[in-house]
Amino acid sequence: MKDALRPVMRAMVGSELLKNADVDVKFSVVSCLCELSRITAPQQPYDDGLMKEIFQLIVRAFEELSHSARHYYKAVHILETVADVKACLMLLDLECDALVIEIFQLFLRIIRPDHPNVVFTSMEEIMTLLIEESDEISMELLQPLLDSVRKENQICSPISSKLGEKVLKECASTVRPYLVEALKSRSMNLDDYGDIVASICNEMPEGEQMLHSQTEQLKNIGISNASHGCRVRAKKKQNAK
């Protein structure tokens, strides 16, 4: 399959197309490149250098989601394709940390109440994948999500807050240690944020929950046995009288 596509793949990244100044051409090229990623997944279709360049174009295409211009529907299709084929995970392999942070900032800034549901769910899926598959979560990556769930943002931009909250909820176990550390090191006030932040920070990890539950059970058994012992001793004393 890849051999049959090779001529097309070469043409797509030729300078006359990839670096074309015409916006219509750029969007068509990016859309085709996303479809190529669908075909070659999970392998990336090009070398690292070209993939970095392609992702820069993809992020520029995402910007068109902020308004209903003529490229809006192509941008929606590109977003949906990137989410469907999990192409965003290539960004982690390419170590494009700055671009990942830019995507988070962009999505949380441009999401609108009148966007179709597929835009919201695709953004959520992309951000969730990037967090769950990251080896380490930087504060720079968490910051846009935290900003989105600040109480003032819940009033100013409820849809952005909803998106940030959904991502944090989906990634709760992954982000918890980083959030707890941020609270300590940055003296963050939980009262400044939506309930989701306190909920994640205060929730006991599953392993600790099991240990806590077992400890409580042992305590209850101990109390029960002690009570039983007291009753037995009291009965013996009564019989002795």
CSV table of C-alpha atoms in Angstrom, one decimal:
chain,number,residue,atom,x,y,z
A,1,MET,CA,0.0,0.0,0.0
A,2,LYS,CA,2.7,2.4,1.0
A,3,ASP,CA,4.7,1.7,-2.2
A,4,ALA,CA,1.6,2.5,-4.3
A,5,LEU,CA,1.2,5.8,-2.4
A,6,ARG,CA,4.8,6.8,-2.6
A,7,PRO,CA,4.4,9.1,-5.7
A,8,VAL,CA,1.5,10.9,-4.0
A,9,MET,CA,3.4,11.2,-0.7
A,10,ARG,CA,6.4,12.7,-2.4
A,11,ALA,CA,4.2,15.2,-4.3
A,12,MET,CA,2.3,16.2,-1.1
A,13,VAL,CA,5.5,17.4,0.6
A,14,GLY,CA,7.1,19.1,-2.5
A,15,SER,CA,7.8,22.7,-1.9
A,16,GLU,CA,5.2,23.8,-4.6
A,17,LEU,CA,2.5,22.3,-2.4
A,18,LEU,CA,3.8,22.2,1.2
A,19,LYS,CA,5.1,25.8,1.1
A,20,ASN,CA,2.5,27.2,-1.2
A,21,ALA,CA,1.4,30.7,-0.2
A,22,ASP,CA,-2.3,30.1,-1.3
A,23,VAL,CA,-4.4,29.4,1.8
A,24,ASP,CA,-6.8,27.2,-0.1
A,25,VAL,CA,-3.9,25.0,-1.4
A,26,LYS,CA,-2.5,24.8,2.1
A,27,PHE,CA,-5.7,23.6,3.6
A,28,SER,CA,-6.2,21.0,0.9
A,29,VAL,CA,-2.6,19.7,1.4
A,30,VAL,CA,-3.0,19.5,5.2
A,31,SER,CA,-6.3,17.6,4.7
A,32,CYS,CA,-4.6,15.1,2.4
A,33,LEU,CA,-1.7,14.7,4.7
A,34,CYS,CA,-4.0,13.9,7.6
A,35,GLU,CA,-5.7,11.2,5.4
A,36,LEU,CA,-2.2,9.8,4.6
A,37,SER,CA,-1.6,9.6,8.3
A,38,ARG,CA,-4.8,7.6,8.7
A,39,ILE,CA,-3.6,5.1,6.0
A,40,THR,CA,-0.1,4.7,7.4
A,41,ALA,CA,-1.1,4.7,11.1
A,42,PRO,CA,0.4,3.8,13.5
A,43,GLN,CA,3.6,4.5,11.5
A,44,GLN,CA,4.3,8.1,10.6
A,45,PRO,CA,4.3,8.8,6.9
A,46,TYR,CA,7.4,11.0,6.8
A,47,ASP,CA,10.7,11.5,8.6
A,48,ASP,CA,10.8,13.5,11.8
A,49,GLY,CA,11.8,16.8,10.2
A,50,LEU,CA,8.9,16.8,7.7
A,51,MET,CA,6.4,15.6,10.4
A,52,LYS,CA,7.3,18.6,12.6
A,53,GLU,CA,6.7,20.9,9.6
A,54,ILE,CA,3.4,19.2,8.9
A,55,PHE,CA,2.2,19.5,12.5
A,56,GLN,CA,3.0,23.2,12.4
A,57,LEU,CA,0.6,23.5,9.4
A,58,ILE,CA,-2.0,21.3,11.2
A,59,VAL,CA,-2.0,23.6,14.3
A,60,ARG,CA,-2.3,26.7,12.0
A,61,ALA,CA,-5.3,24.9,10.4
A,62,PHE,CA,-6.9,24.5,13.9
A,63,GLU,CA,-6.9,28.3,14.3
A,64,GLU,CA,-9.6,28.5,11.7
A,65,LEU,CA,-12.0,26.8,14.1
A,66,SER,CA,-12.2,30.1,16.0
A,67,HIS,CA,-14.5,31.6,13.4
A,68,SER,CA,-16.9,30.4,10.7
A,69,ALA,CA,-14.8,31.3,7.7
A,70,ARG,CA,-14.6,29.4,4.4
A,71,HIS,CA,-12.0,27.0,5.7
A,72,TYR,CA,-13.9,26.2,8.9
A,73,TYR,CA,-15.3,22.9,7.7
A,74,LYS,CA,-12.0,21.7,6.4
A,75,ALA,CA,-10.5,22.6,9.8
A,76,VAL,CA,-13.2,20.6,11.6
A,77,HIS,CA,-12.4,17.6,9.3
A,78,ILE,CA,-8.7,17.9,10.0
A,79,LEU,CA,-9.3,18.1,13.8
A,80,GLU,CA,-11.6,15.0,13.6
A,81,THR,CA,-9.0,13.0,11.6
A,82,VAL,CA,-6.2,13.9,14.0
A,83,ALA,CA,-8.3,12.7,16.9
A,84,ASP,CA,-9.5,9.5,15.1
A,85,VAL,CA,-6.1,8.2,14.1
A,86,LYS,CA,-4.4,9.5,17.3
A,87,ALA,CA,-1.9,11.3,15.1
A,88,CYS,CA,-1.3,13.7,17.9
A,89,LEU,CA,0.8,11.0,19.7
A,90,MET,CA,3.5,11.5,17.1
A,91,LEU,CA,4.1,14.9,18.7
A,92,LEU,CA,5.3,13.1,21.9
A,93,ASP,CA,7.7,10.9,19.9
A,94,LEU,CA,9.0,14.0,18.1
A,95,GLU,CA,9.4,15.8,21.4
A,96,CYS,CA,7.4,18.8,20.2
A,97,ASP,CA,6.6,19.9,23.8
A,98,ALA,CA,6.1,23.6,22.8
A,99,LEU,CA,3.6,22.7,20.1
A,100,VAL,CA,1.7,20.4,22.5
A,101,ILE,CA,1.4,23.3,25.0
A,102,GLU,CA,0.3,25.6,22.1
A,103,ILE,CA,-2.5,23.1,21.1
A,104,PHE,CA,-3.8,23.1,24.7
A,105,GLN,CA,-3.8,26.9,24.9
A,106,LEU,CA,-5.4,27.1,21.4
A,107,PHE,CA,-8.2,24.6,22.1
A,108,LEU,CA,-9.2,26.2,25.4
A,109,ARG,CA,-9.1,29.7,23.9
A,110,ILE,CA,-11.1,29.0,20.7
A,111,ILE,CA,-13.8,26.5,21.8
A,112,ARG,CA,-17.3,28.0,21.4
A,113,PRO,CA,-20.8,27.0,22.6
A,114,ASP,CA,-22.0,26.9,19.0
A,115,HIS,CA,-19.3,24.4,17.9
A,116,PRO,CA,-20.7,21.1,16.8
A,117,ASN,CA,-20.2,18.3,19.4
A,118,VAL,CA,-17.5,16.7,17.3
A,119,VAL,CA,-15.2,19.7,17.8
A,120,PHE,CA,-15.6,19.5,21.6
A,121,THR,CA,-15.1,15.7,21.7
A,122,SER,CA,-12.1,15.7,19.3
A,123,MET,CA,-10.4,18.5,21.3
A,124,GLU,CA,-11.1,16.5,24.5
A,125,GLU,CA,-9.7,13.3,23.0
A,126,ILE,CA,-6.5,14.9,21.7
A,127,MET,CA,-5.7,16.6,25.0
A,128,THR,CA,-6.5,13.5,27.0
A,129,LEU,CA,-4.3,11.3,24.8
A,130,LEU,CA,-1.4,13.7,25.0
A,131,ILE,CA,-1.6,13.8,28.8
A,132,GLU,CA,-2.2,10.1,29.3
A,133,GLU,CA,0.7,9.1,27.0
A,134,SER,CA,3.2,11.7,28.3
A,135,ASP,CA,6.1,10.4,30.3
A,136,GLU,CA,6.0,13.5,32.4
A,137,ILE,CA,3.4,16.3,32.8
A,138,SER,CA,5.0,19.8,32.9
A,139,MET,CA,3.4,22.7,34.8
A,140,GLU,CA,3.4,24.6,31.5
A,141,LEU,CA,1.1,21.9,30.1
A,142,LEU,CA,-1.2,21.9,33.2
A,143,GLN,CA,-1.4,25.6,33.4
A,144,PRO,CA,-3.9,26.2,30.5
A,145,LEU,CA,-6.2,23.5,32.0
A,146,LEU,CA,-6.0,25.1,35.5
A,147,ASP,CA,-6.6,28.5,34.0
A,148,SER,CA,-9.7,27.2,32.3
A,149,VAL,CA,-11.3,25.9,35.5
A,150,ARG,CA,-10.6,29.1,37.5
A,151,LYS,CA,-13.9,30.3,39.0
A,152,GLU,CA,-13.8,33.6,37.0
A,153,ASN,CA,-13.3,31.7,33.8
A,154,GLN,CA,-16.3,29.5,34.6
A,155,ILE,CA,-18.3,32.7,34.4
A,156,CYS,CA,-16.5,34.4,31.4
A,157,SER,CA,-16.1,31.2,29.3
A,158,PRO,CA,-18.2,28.3,30.6
A,159,ILE,CA,-17.6,26.1,27.5
A,160,SER,CA,-13.8,26.5,27.9
A,161,SER,CA,-14.2,25.6,31.6
A,162,LYS,CA,-16.3,22.6,30.7
A,163,LEU,CA,-13.6,21.4,28.3
A,164,GLY,CA,-10.8,21.8,30.8
A,165,GLU,CA,-12.8,20.1,33.5
A,166,LYS,CA,-13.7,17.1,31.2
A,167,VAL,CA,-10.0,16.6,30.4
A,168,LEU,CA,-8.9,16.9,34.0
A,169,LYS,CA,-11.6,14.4,35.0
A,170,GLU,CA,-10.6,11.9,32.4
A,171,CYS,CA,-6.9,12.2,33.4
A,172,ALA,CA,-7.5,12.5,37.1
A,173,SER,CA,-5.2,9.7,38.3
A,174,THR,CA,-2.4,10.9,35.9
A,175,VAL,CA,-2.5,14.6,36.8
A,176,ARG,CA,-3.1,14.1,40.6
A,177,PRO,CA,0.5,14.0,41.7
A,178,TYR,CA,1.4,17.0,39.6
A,179,LEU,CA,-1.5,19.0,40.8
A,180,VAL,CA,-0.7,18.2,44.5
A,181,GLU,CA,2.9,19.2,43.9
A,182,ALA,CA,1.8,22.5,42.2
A,183,LEU,CA,-0.5,23.3,45.1
A,184,LYS,CA,2.5,22.9,47.5
A,185,SER,CA,5.2,24.6,45.4
A,186,ARG,CA,3.1,27.5,44.0
A,187,SER,CA,0.9,28.1,47.1
A,188,MET,CA,-2.2,27.7,45.0
A,189,ASN,CA,-5.5,28.4,46.6
A,190,LEU,CA,-8.1,25.7,45.9
A,191,ASP,CA,-10.9,28.2,46.5
A,192,ASP,CA,-9.8,30.0,43.3
A,193,TYR,CA,-10.7,26.9,41.2
A,194,GLY,CA,-13.7,24.8,40.3
A,195,ASP,CA,-14.5,21.8,42.5
A,196,ILE,CA,-12.8,19.4,40.0
A,197,VAL,CA,-9.3,20.5,41.2
A,198,ALA,CA,-10.1,19.9,44.9
A,199,SER,CA,-11.8,16.6,44.0
A,200,ILE,CA,-8.8,15.3,42.2
A,201,CYS,CA,-6.3,16.5,44.8
A,202,ASN,CA,-8.3,15.1,47.7
A,203,GLU,CA,-9.2,11.8,46.1
A,204,MET,CA,-7.3,8.9,47.5
A,205,PRO,CA,-5.4,6.8,44.9
A,206,GLU,CA,-6.8,3.3,44.3
A,207,GLY,CA,-4.0,1.5,46.1
A,208,GLU,CA,-4.2,3.7,49.1
A,209,GLN,CA,-8.0,3.4,49.1
A,210,MET,CA,-7.7,-0.4,49.3
A,211,LEU,CA,-5.1,-0.2,52.1
A,212,HIS,CA,-7.2,2.3,54.0
A,213,SER,CA,-10.3,0.1,53.6
A,214,GLN,CA,-8.3,-2.9,54.9
A,215,THR,CA,-7.0,-1.0,57.8
A,216,GLU,CA,-10.5,0.2,58.7
A,217,GLN,CA,-11.7,-3.4,58.5
A,218,LEU,CA,-9.0,-4.6,60.8
A,219,LYS,CA,-9.7,-1.8,63.2
A,220,ASN,CA,-13.4,-2.7,63.2
A,221,ILE,CA,-12.5,-6.4,63.8
A,222,GLY,CA,-10.3,-5.4,66.7
A,223,ILE,CA,-13.0,-3.2,68.2
A,224,SER,CA,-15.5,-6.0,67.8
A,225,ASN,CA,-13.2,-8.6,69.3
A,226,ALA,CA,-12.4,-6.3,72.2
A,227,SER,CA,-16.1,-5.7,72.9
A,228,HIS,CA,-16.7,-9.4,72.7
A,229,GLY,CA,-13.9,-10.0,75.2
A,230,CYS,CA,-15.3,-7.4,77.6
A,231,ARG,CA,-18.7,-9.1,77.5
A,232,VAL,CA,-17.2,-12.5,78.1
A,233,ARG,CA,-15.2,-11.3,81.1
A,234,ALA,CA,-18.2,-9.4,82.5
A,235,LYS,CA,-20.3,-12.6,82.2
A,236,LYS,CA,-17.6,-14.7,83.9
A,237,LYS,CA,-17.4,-12.2,86.8
A,238,GLN,CA,-21.2,-12.3,87.1
A,239,ASN,CA,-21.3,-16.1,87.2
A,240,ALA,CA,-18.5,-16.1,89.8
A,241,LYS,CA,-20.7,-14.1,92.1
